Amino acid sequence: MTSISYVKQQRITRLCVRCGLLLMQYGAESAVVVDLSKRLGLALGMNSVECSLNFNAITLTTICDERCITTTRDTINQSINVNLLVQIQQIVNKTEATVDHNELIDRTTLAFDELDKTVYPTWLVSVFVGASCAAFAYLNGGSWSITAVTFIAGMVAMFTRIYLSKHHFNPFITVIVTAFIASLIGATTYYFDIGNNADIAVASSVLLLVPSFPLINSLSDILKGYVNIGVGRAVFTYMLTLSACVGIVMALVLLRIQHWGF
């Protein structure tokens, strides 16, 4: 194999850490982040790639001809984007399958530059989230009026959450405000005596705040040996849940509703 220069190894290192960084930011579990980062480096000509993850950082080392280059990057949590994760995996698979290594680094870099990061429109996501909350309310015995209030609450809450996230608010503050708005609208069923069971409206309105994906990732990380980042993700998930509870209680206290529950 042709000897790889220091500058070329630097570019490969940046590509590998970029791959891992994107995977972490958009919701991949730790085992996938490490596996794809290593596979990309090996496919580009490295002898070995070592990767270490923390909750908010990634450290990666490439080794070639007994020469090591190490880099560290901070991560910023983004919304879950499975489509982006699949695209990155396809890039790695394509790089591994390439026989002609001429300009392979340039082609791989271009593929990362052209990643499709488009998401569904905010209004469309809000409508479908509202519909899912309304469906949950209906399946739990809510009347049509309860279902309608839940739909409005879920839709407005999701719109608020996306708006605050786009403006880089603290994630815990975002969840508190979202839970407050969802519960405030849902709790109007208590205040105005709407429907057959107001408890269903309040419970279903905050369904969108259940951190299922991060919770599954944290458990998966712990079971696969990535205890450090797994515990970090679990604590983050529990704090999100606590924030949602704070928002719900604030809304109920504001409306002077003295009891809530089935």
Coordinates of C-alpha atoms in Angstrom, one line a residue:
M1 CA 0.0 0.0 0.0
T2 CA 1.2 3.5 -0.8
S3 CA 2.6 5.4 2.2
I4 CA 0.1 8.0 3.4
S5 CA 1.4 11.5 4.1
Y6 CA 0.8 13.4 7.4
V7 CA -1.5 15.9 5.6
K8 CA -3.5 13.1 4.1
Q9 CA -3.8 11.4 7.5
Q10 CA -5.0 14.7 8.9
R11 CA -7.8 14.8 6.4
I12 CA -8.8 11.2 7.1
T13 CA -8.8 11.9 10.8
R14 CA -11.1 14.9 10.3
L15 CA -13.5 12.8 8.1
C16 CA -13.6 10.1 10.8
V17 CA -14.3 12.5 13.6
R18 CA -16.9 14.3 11.5
C19 CA -18.6 11.0 10.8
G20 CA -18.7 10.2 14.6
L21 CA -19.8 13.7 15.5
L22 CA -22.8 13.7 13.1
L23 CA -23.8 10.3 14.4
M24 CA -23.7 11.4 18.0
Q25 CA -25.5 14.7 17.3
Y26 CA -28.5 13.0 15.5
G27 CA -29.2 10.2 17.9
A28 CA -27.1 7.1 17.1
E29 CA -26.1 4.7 19.9
S30 CA -22.5 4.6 20.9
A31 CA -21.7 1.3 19.4
V32 CA -22.8 2.5 16.0
V33 CA -20.8 5.7 16.4
V34 CA -17.6 3.8 17.2
D35 CA -18.1 1.1 14.6
L36 CA -18.8 3.5 11.6
S37 CA -16.0 5.9 12.6
K38 CA -13.5 3.0 12.7
R39 CA -14.7 1.4 9.5
L40 CA -14.4 4.7 7.6
G41 CA -10.9 5.2 8.8
L42 CA -9.8 1.7 7.8
A43 CA -11.5 2.0 4.4
L44 CA -9.5 5.2 3.8
G45 CA -6.2 3.5 4.5
M46 CA -5.5 3.7 8.2
N47 CA -3.9 0.9 10.1
S48 CA -6.1 1.4 13.1
V49 CA -8.7 3.9 14.4
E50 CA -9.4 4.3 18.2
C51 CA -12.5 6.2 19.3
S52 CA -13.5 7.3 22.8
L53 CA -16.9 8.9 23.6
N54 CA -18.2 11.1 26.4
F55 CA -21.7 12.6 26.8
N56 CA -20.7 15.9 25.1
A57 CA -17.5 15.1 23.3
I58 CA -15.7 12.6 21.0
T59 CA -12.0 11.8 20.9
L60 CA -10.6 10.0 17.9
T61 CA -7.1 8.7 17.0
T62 CA -5.9 7.4 13.7
I63 CA -2.8 5.3 13.4
C64 CA -0.8 4.9 10.2
D65 CA 2.8 3.7 9.8
E66 CA 3.3 4.1 13.6
R67 CA 2.2 7.7 13.4
C68 CA -0.8 8.9 15.5
I69 CA -3.0 11.8 15.1
T70 CA -5.6 12.6 17.8
T71 CA -8.5 15.1 17.7
T72 CA -11.3 16.0 20.0
R73 CA -14.6 17.6 19.2
D74 CA -17.5 18.9 21.3
T75 CA -21.0 17.7 20.4
I76 CA -24.2 19.6 20.3
N77 CA -27.5 17.7 20.7
Q78 CA -29.7 17.9 17.7
S79 CA -33.2 16.5 17.0
I80 CA -33.3 12.7 16.1
N81 CA -32.8 12.3 12.4
V82 CA -32.8 8.6 11.3
N83 CA -32.6 9.5 7.7
L84 CA -29.3 11.3 8.2
L85 CA -27.9 8.3 10.1
V86 CA -28.9 6.0 7.3
Q87 CA -27.1 8.3 4.8
I88 CA -23.9 8.2 6.8
Q89 CA -24.0 4.4 7.0
Q90 CA -24.5 4.3 3.2
I91 CA -21.4 6.6 2.7
V92 CA -19.3 4.3 4.9
N93 CA -20.5 1.2 3.0
K94 CA -19.8 2.8 -0.4
T95 CA -16.3 3.8 0.8
E96 CA -15.5 0.3 1.9
A97 CA -16.8 -1.1 -1.4
T98 CA -14.7 1.2 -3.6
V99 CA -11.8 -0.5 -5.3
D100 CA -10.2 2.6 -6.9
H101 CA -8.7 4.6 -4.1
N102 CA -7.8 7.6 -6.3
E103 CA -9.4 10.7 -4.9
L104 CA -11.4 8.5 -2.5
I105 CA -10.9 11.1 0.3
D106 CA -12.2 13.9 -1.9
R107 CA -15.3 11.8 -2.9
T108 CA -16.0 10.9 0.7
T109 CA -15.7 14.5 1.8
L110 CA -18.0 15.6 -1.0
A111 CA -20.5 12.9 0.1
F112 CA -20.5 14.3 3.7
D113 CA -20.9 17.9 2.3
E114 CA -24.0 16.8 0.3
L115 CA -25.8 15.1 3.2
D116 CA -29.5 15.8 3.0
K117 CA -30.4 17.4 6.3
T118 CA -33.9 18.6 5.3
V119 CA -36.7 17.8 7.7
Y120 CA -40.5 17.9 7.5
P121 CA -42.1 21.4 7.8
T122 CA -42.9 22.5 11.3
W123 CA -46.6 22.8 10.7
L124 CA -46.7 19.2 9.3
V125 CA -44.8 17.7 12.3
S126 CA -47.1 19.7 14.7
V127 CA -50.3 18.4 13.1
F128 CA -49.2 14.8 13.1
V129 CA -47.9 15.0 16.7
G130 CA -51.2 16.5 17.7
A131 CA -53.1 13.7 15.9
S132 CA -51.0 11.1 17.7
C133 CA -51.8 12.6 21.1
A134 CA -55.5 12.8 20.1
A135 CA -55.4 9.2 19.0
F136 CA -53.9 8.2 22.4
A137 CA -56.7 10.1 24.2
Y138 CA -59.4 8.5 22.1
L139 CA -58.0 5.0 22.6
N140 CA -58.0 5.6 26.4
G141 CA -61.7 6.3 26.4
G142 CA -61.8 10.0 25.8
S143 CA -64.9 11.6 24.2
W144 CA -64.7 13.5 20.9
S145 CA -64.4 16.8 22.8
I146 CA -61.5 15.5 24.9
T147 CA -59.9 14.2 21.7
A148 CA -60.3 17.6 20.0
V149 CA -58.8 19.5 23.0
T150 CA -55.9 17.0 23.1
F151 CA -55.2 17.5 19.4
I152 CA -55.0 21.3 19.8
A153 CA -52.8 21.0 22.9
G154 CA -50.4 18.5 21.3
M155 CA -50.1 20.5 18.1
V156 CA -49.5 23.9 19.8
A157 CA -47.0 22.2 22.2
M158 CA -45.0 20.6 19.4
F159 CA -44.9 23.9 17.5
T160 CA -43.6 25.6 20.6
R161 CA -41.0 23.0 21.2
I162 CA -39.7 23.2 17.6
Y163 CA -39.6 27.0 17.8
L164 CA -37.7 27.1 21.1
S165 CA -35.2 24.4 19.8
K166 CA -34.5 26.3 16.6
H167 CA -33.7 29.4 18.8
H168 CA -31.2 27.3 20.9
F169 CA -33.0 27.5 24.2
N170 CA -31.8 25.3 27.0
P171 CA -33.4 21.9 26.4
F172 CA -34.8 21.7 30.0
I173 CA -36.3 25.1 29.7
T174 CA -37.8 24.1 26.3
V175 CA -39.4 21.0 27.9
I176 CA -40.8 23.0 30.9
V177 CA -42.4 25.6 28.6
T178 CA -43.7 22.9 26.2
A179 CA -45.2 20.9 29.1
F180 CA -46.7 24.0 30.6
I181 CA -48.4 25.0 27.4
A182 CA -49.7 21.5 26.6
S183 CA -51.0 21.0 30.2
L184 CA -52.5 24.5 30.2
I185 CA -54.6 23.8 27.1
G186 CA -55.4 20.2 28.2
A187 CA -56.4 21.3 31.7
T188 CA -59.1 23.6 30.2
T189 CA -61.2 20.5 30.2
Y190 CA -61.2 20.7 34.0
Y191 CA -61.8 24.4 34.1
F192 CA -64.7 24.4 31.6
D193 CA -66.0 20.9 32.4
I194 CA -65.4 19.6 28.9
G195 CA -65.8 16.0 27.9
N196 CA -66.2 12.8 30.0
N197 CA -62.7 12.6 31.6
A198 CA -60.4 15.6 31.9
D199 CA -57.5 13.5 33.2
I200 CA -57.2 11.9 29.8
A201 CA -56.7 15.2 28.1
V202 CA -53.9 16.4 30.4
A203 CA -52.1 13.0 30.3
S204 CA -52.4 12.7 26.5
S205 CA -51.3 16.3 25.8
V206 CA -47.8 15.8 27.1
L207 CA -47.3 12.5 25.3
L208 CA -44.9 14.1 22.9
L209 CA -42.4 14.8 25.7
V210 CA -41.8 11.2 26.6
P211 CA -38.0 10.7 25.9
S212 CA -38.3 7.2 24.5
F213 CA -35.5 7.3 22.0
P214 CA -32.8 8.7 24.3
L215 CA -33.9 6.3 27.1
I216 CA -33.5 3.3 24.8
N217 CA -30.1 4.6 23.6
S218 CA -28.9 5.0 27.2
L219 CA -30.0 1.5 28.1
S220 CA -28.4 0.1 25.0
D221 CA -25.1 1.9 25.7
I222 CA -24.9 0.6 29.2
L223 CA -25.7 -3.0 28.1
K224 CA -23.0 -2.8 25.4
G225 CA -20.3 -1.6 27.7
Y226 CA -20.4 2.2 27.1
V227 CA -21.4 2.8 30.7
N228 CA -20.0 6.4 30.9
I229 CA -22.0 7.8 28.1
G230 CA -25.0 5.5 28.9
V231 CA -25.3 6.9 32.4
G232 CA -24.9 10.5 31.0
R233 CA -27.7 9.9 28.6
A234 CA -29.9 8.3 31.3
V235 CA -29.4 11.3 33.6
F236 CA -30.2 13.7 30.7
T237 CA -33.4 11.7 30.0
Y238 CA -34.4 11.8 33.7
M239 CA -33.9 15.5 33.8
L240 CA -36.1 15.9 30.7
T241 CA -38.8 13.9 32.5
L242 CA -38.4 16.0 35.6
S243 CA -38.7 19.2 33.5
A244 CA -41.9 17.9 32.0
C245 CA -43.3 17.3 35.4
V246 CA -42.4 20.8 36.5
G247 CA -44.3 22.3 33.5
I248 CA -47.3 20.2 34.2
V249 CA -47.5 21.2 37.9
M250 CA -47.1 24.8 37.0
A251 CA -50.1 24.7 34.7
L252 CA -52.2 22.9 37.2
V253 CA -51.3 25.3 40.0
L254 CA -52.0 28.3 37.8
L255 CA -55.5 27.0 37.0
R256 CA -55.9 26.0 40.7
I257 CA -56.7 22.4 39.9
Q258 CA -56.2 20.6 43.2
H259 CA -56.1 17.0 42.0
W260 CA -55.1 15.2 38.8
G261 CA -54.9 11.5 38.1
F262 CA -57.0 8.5 37.3

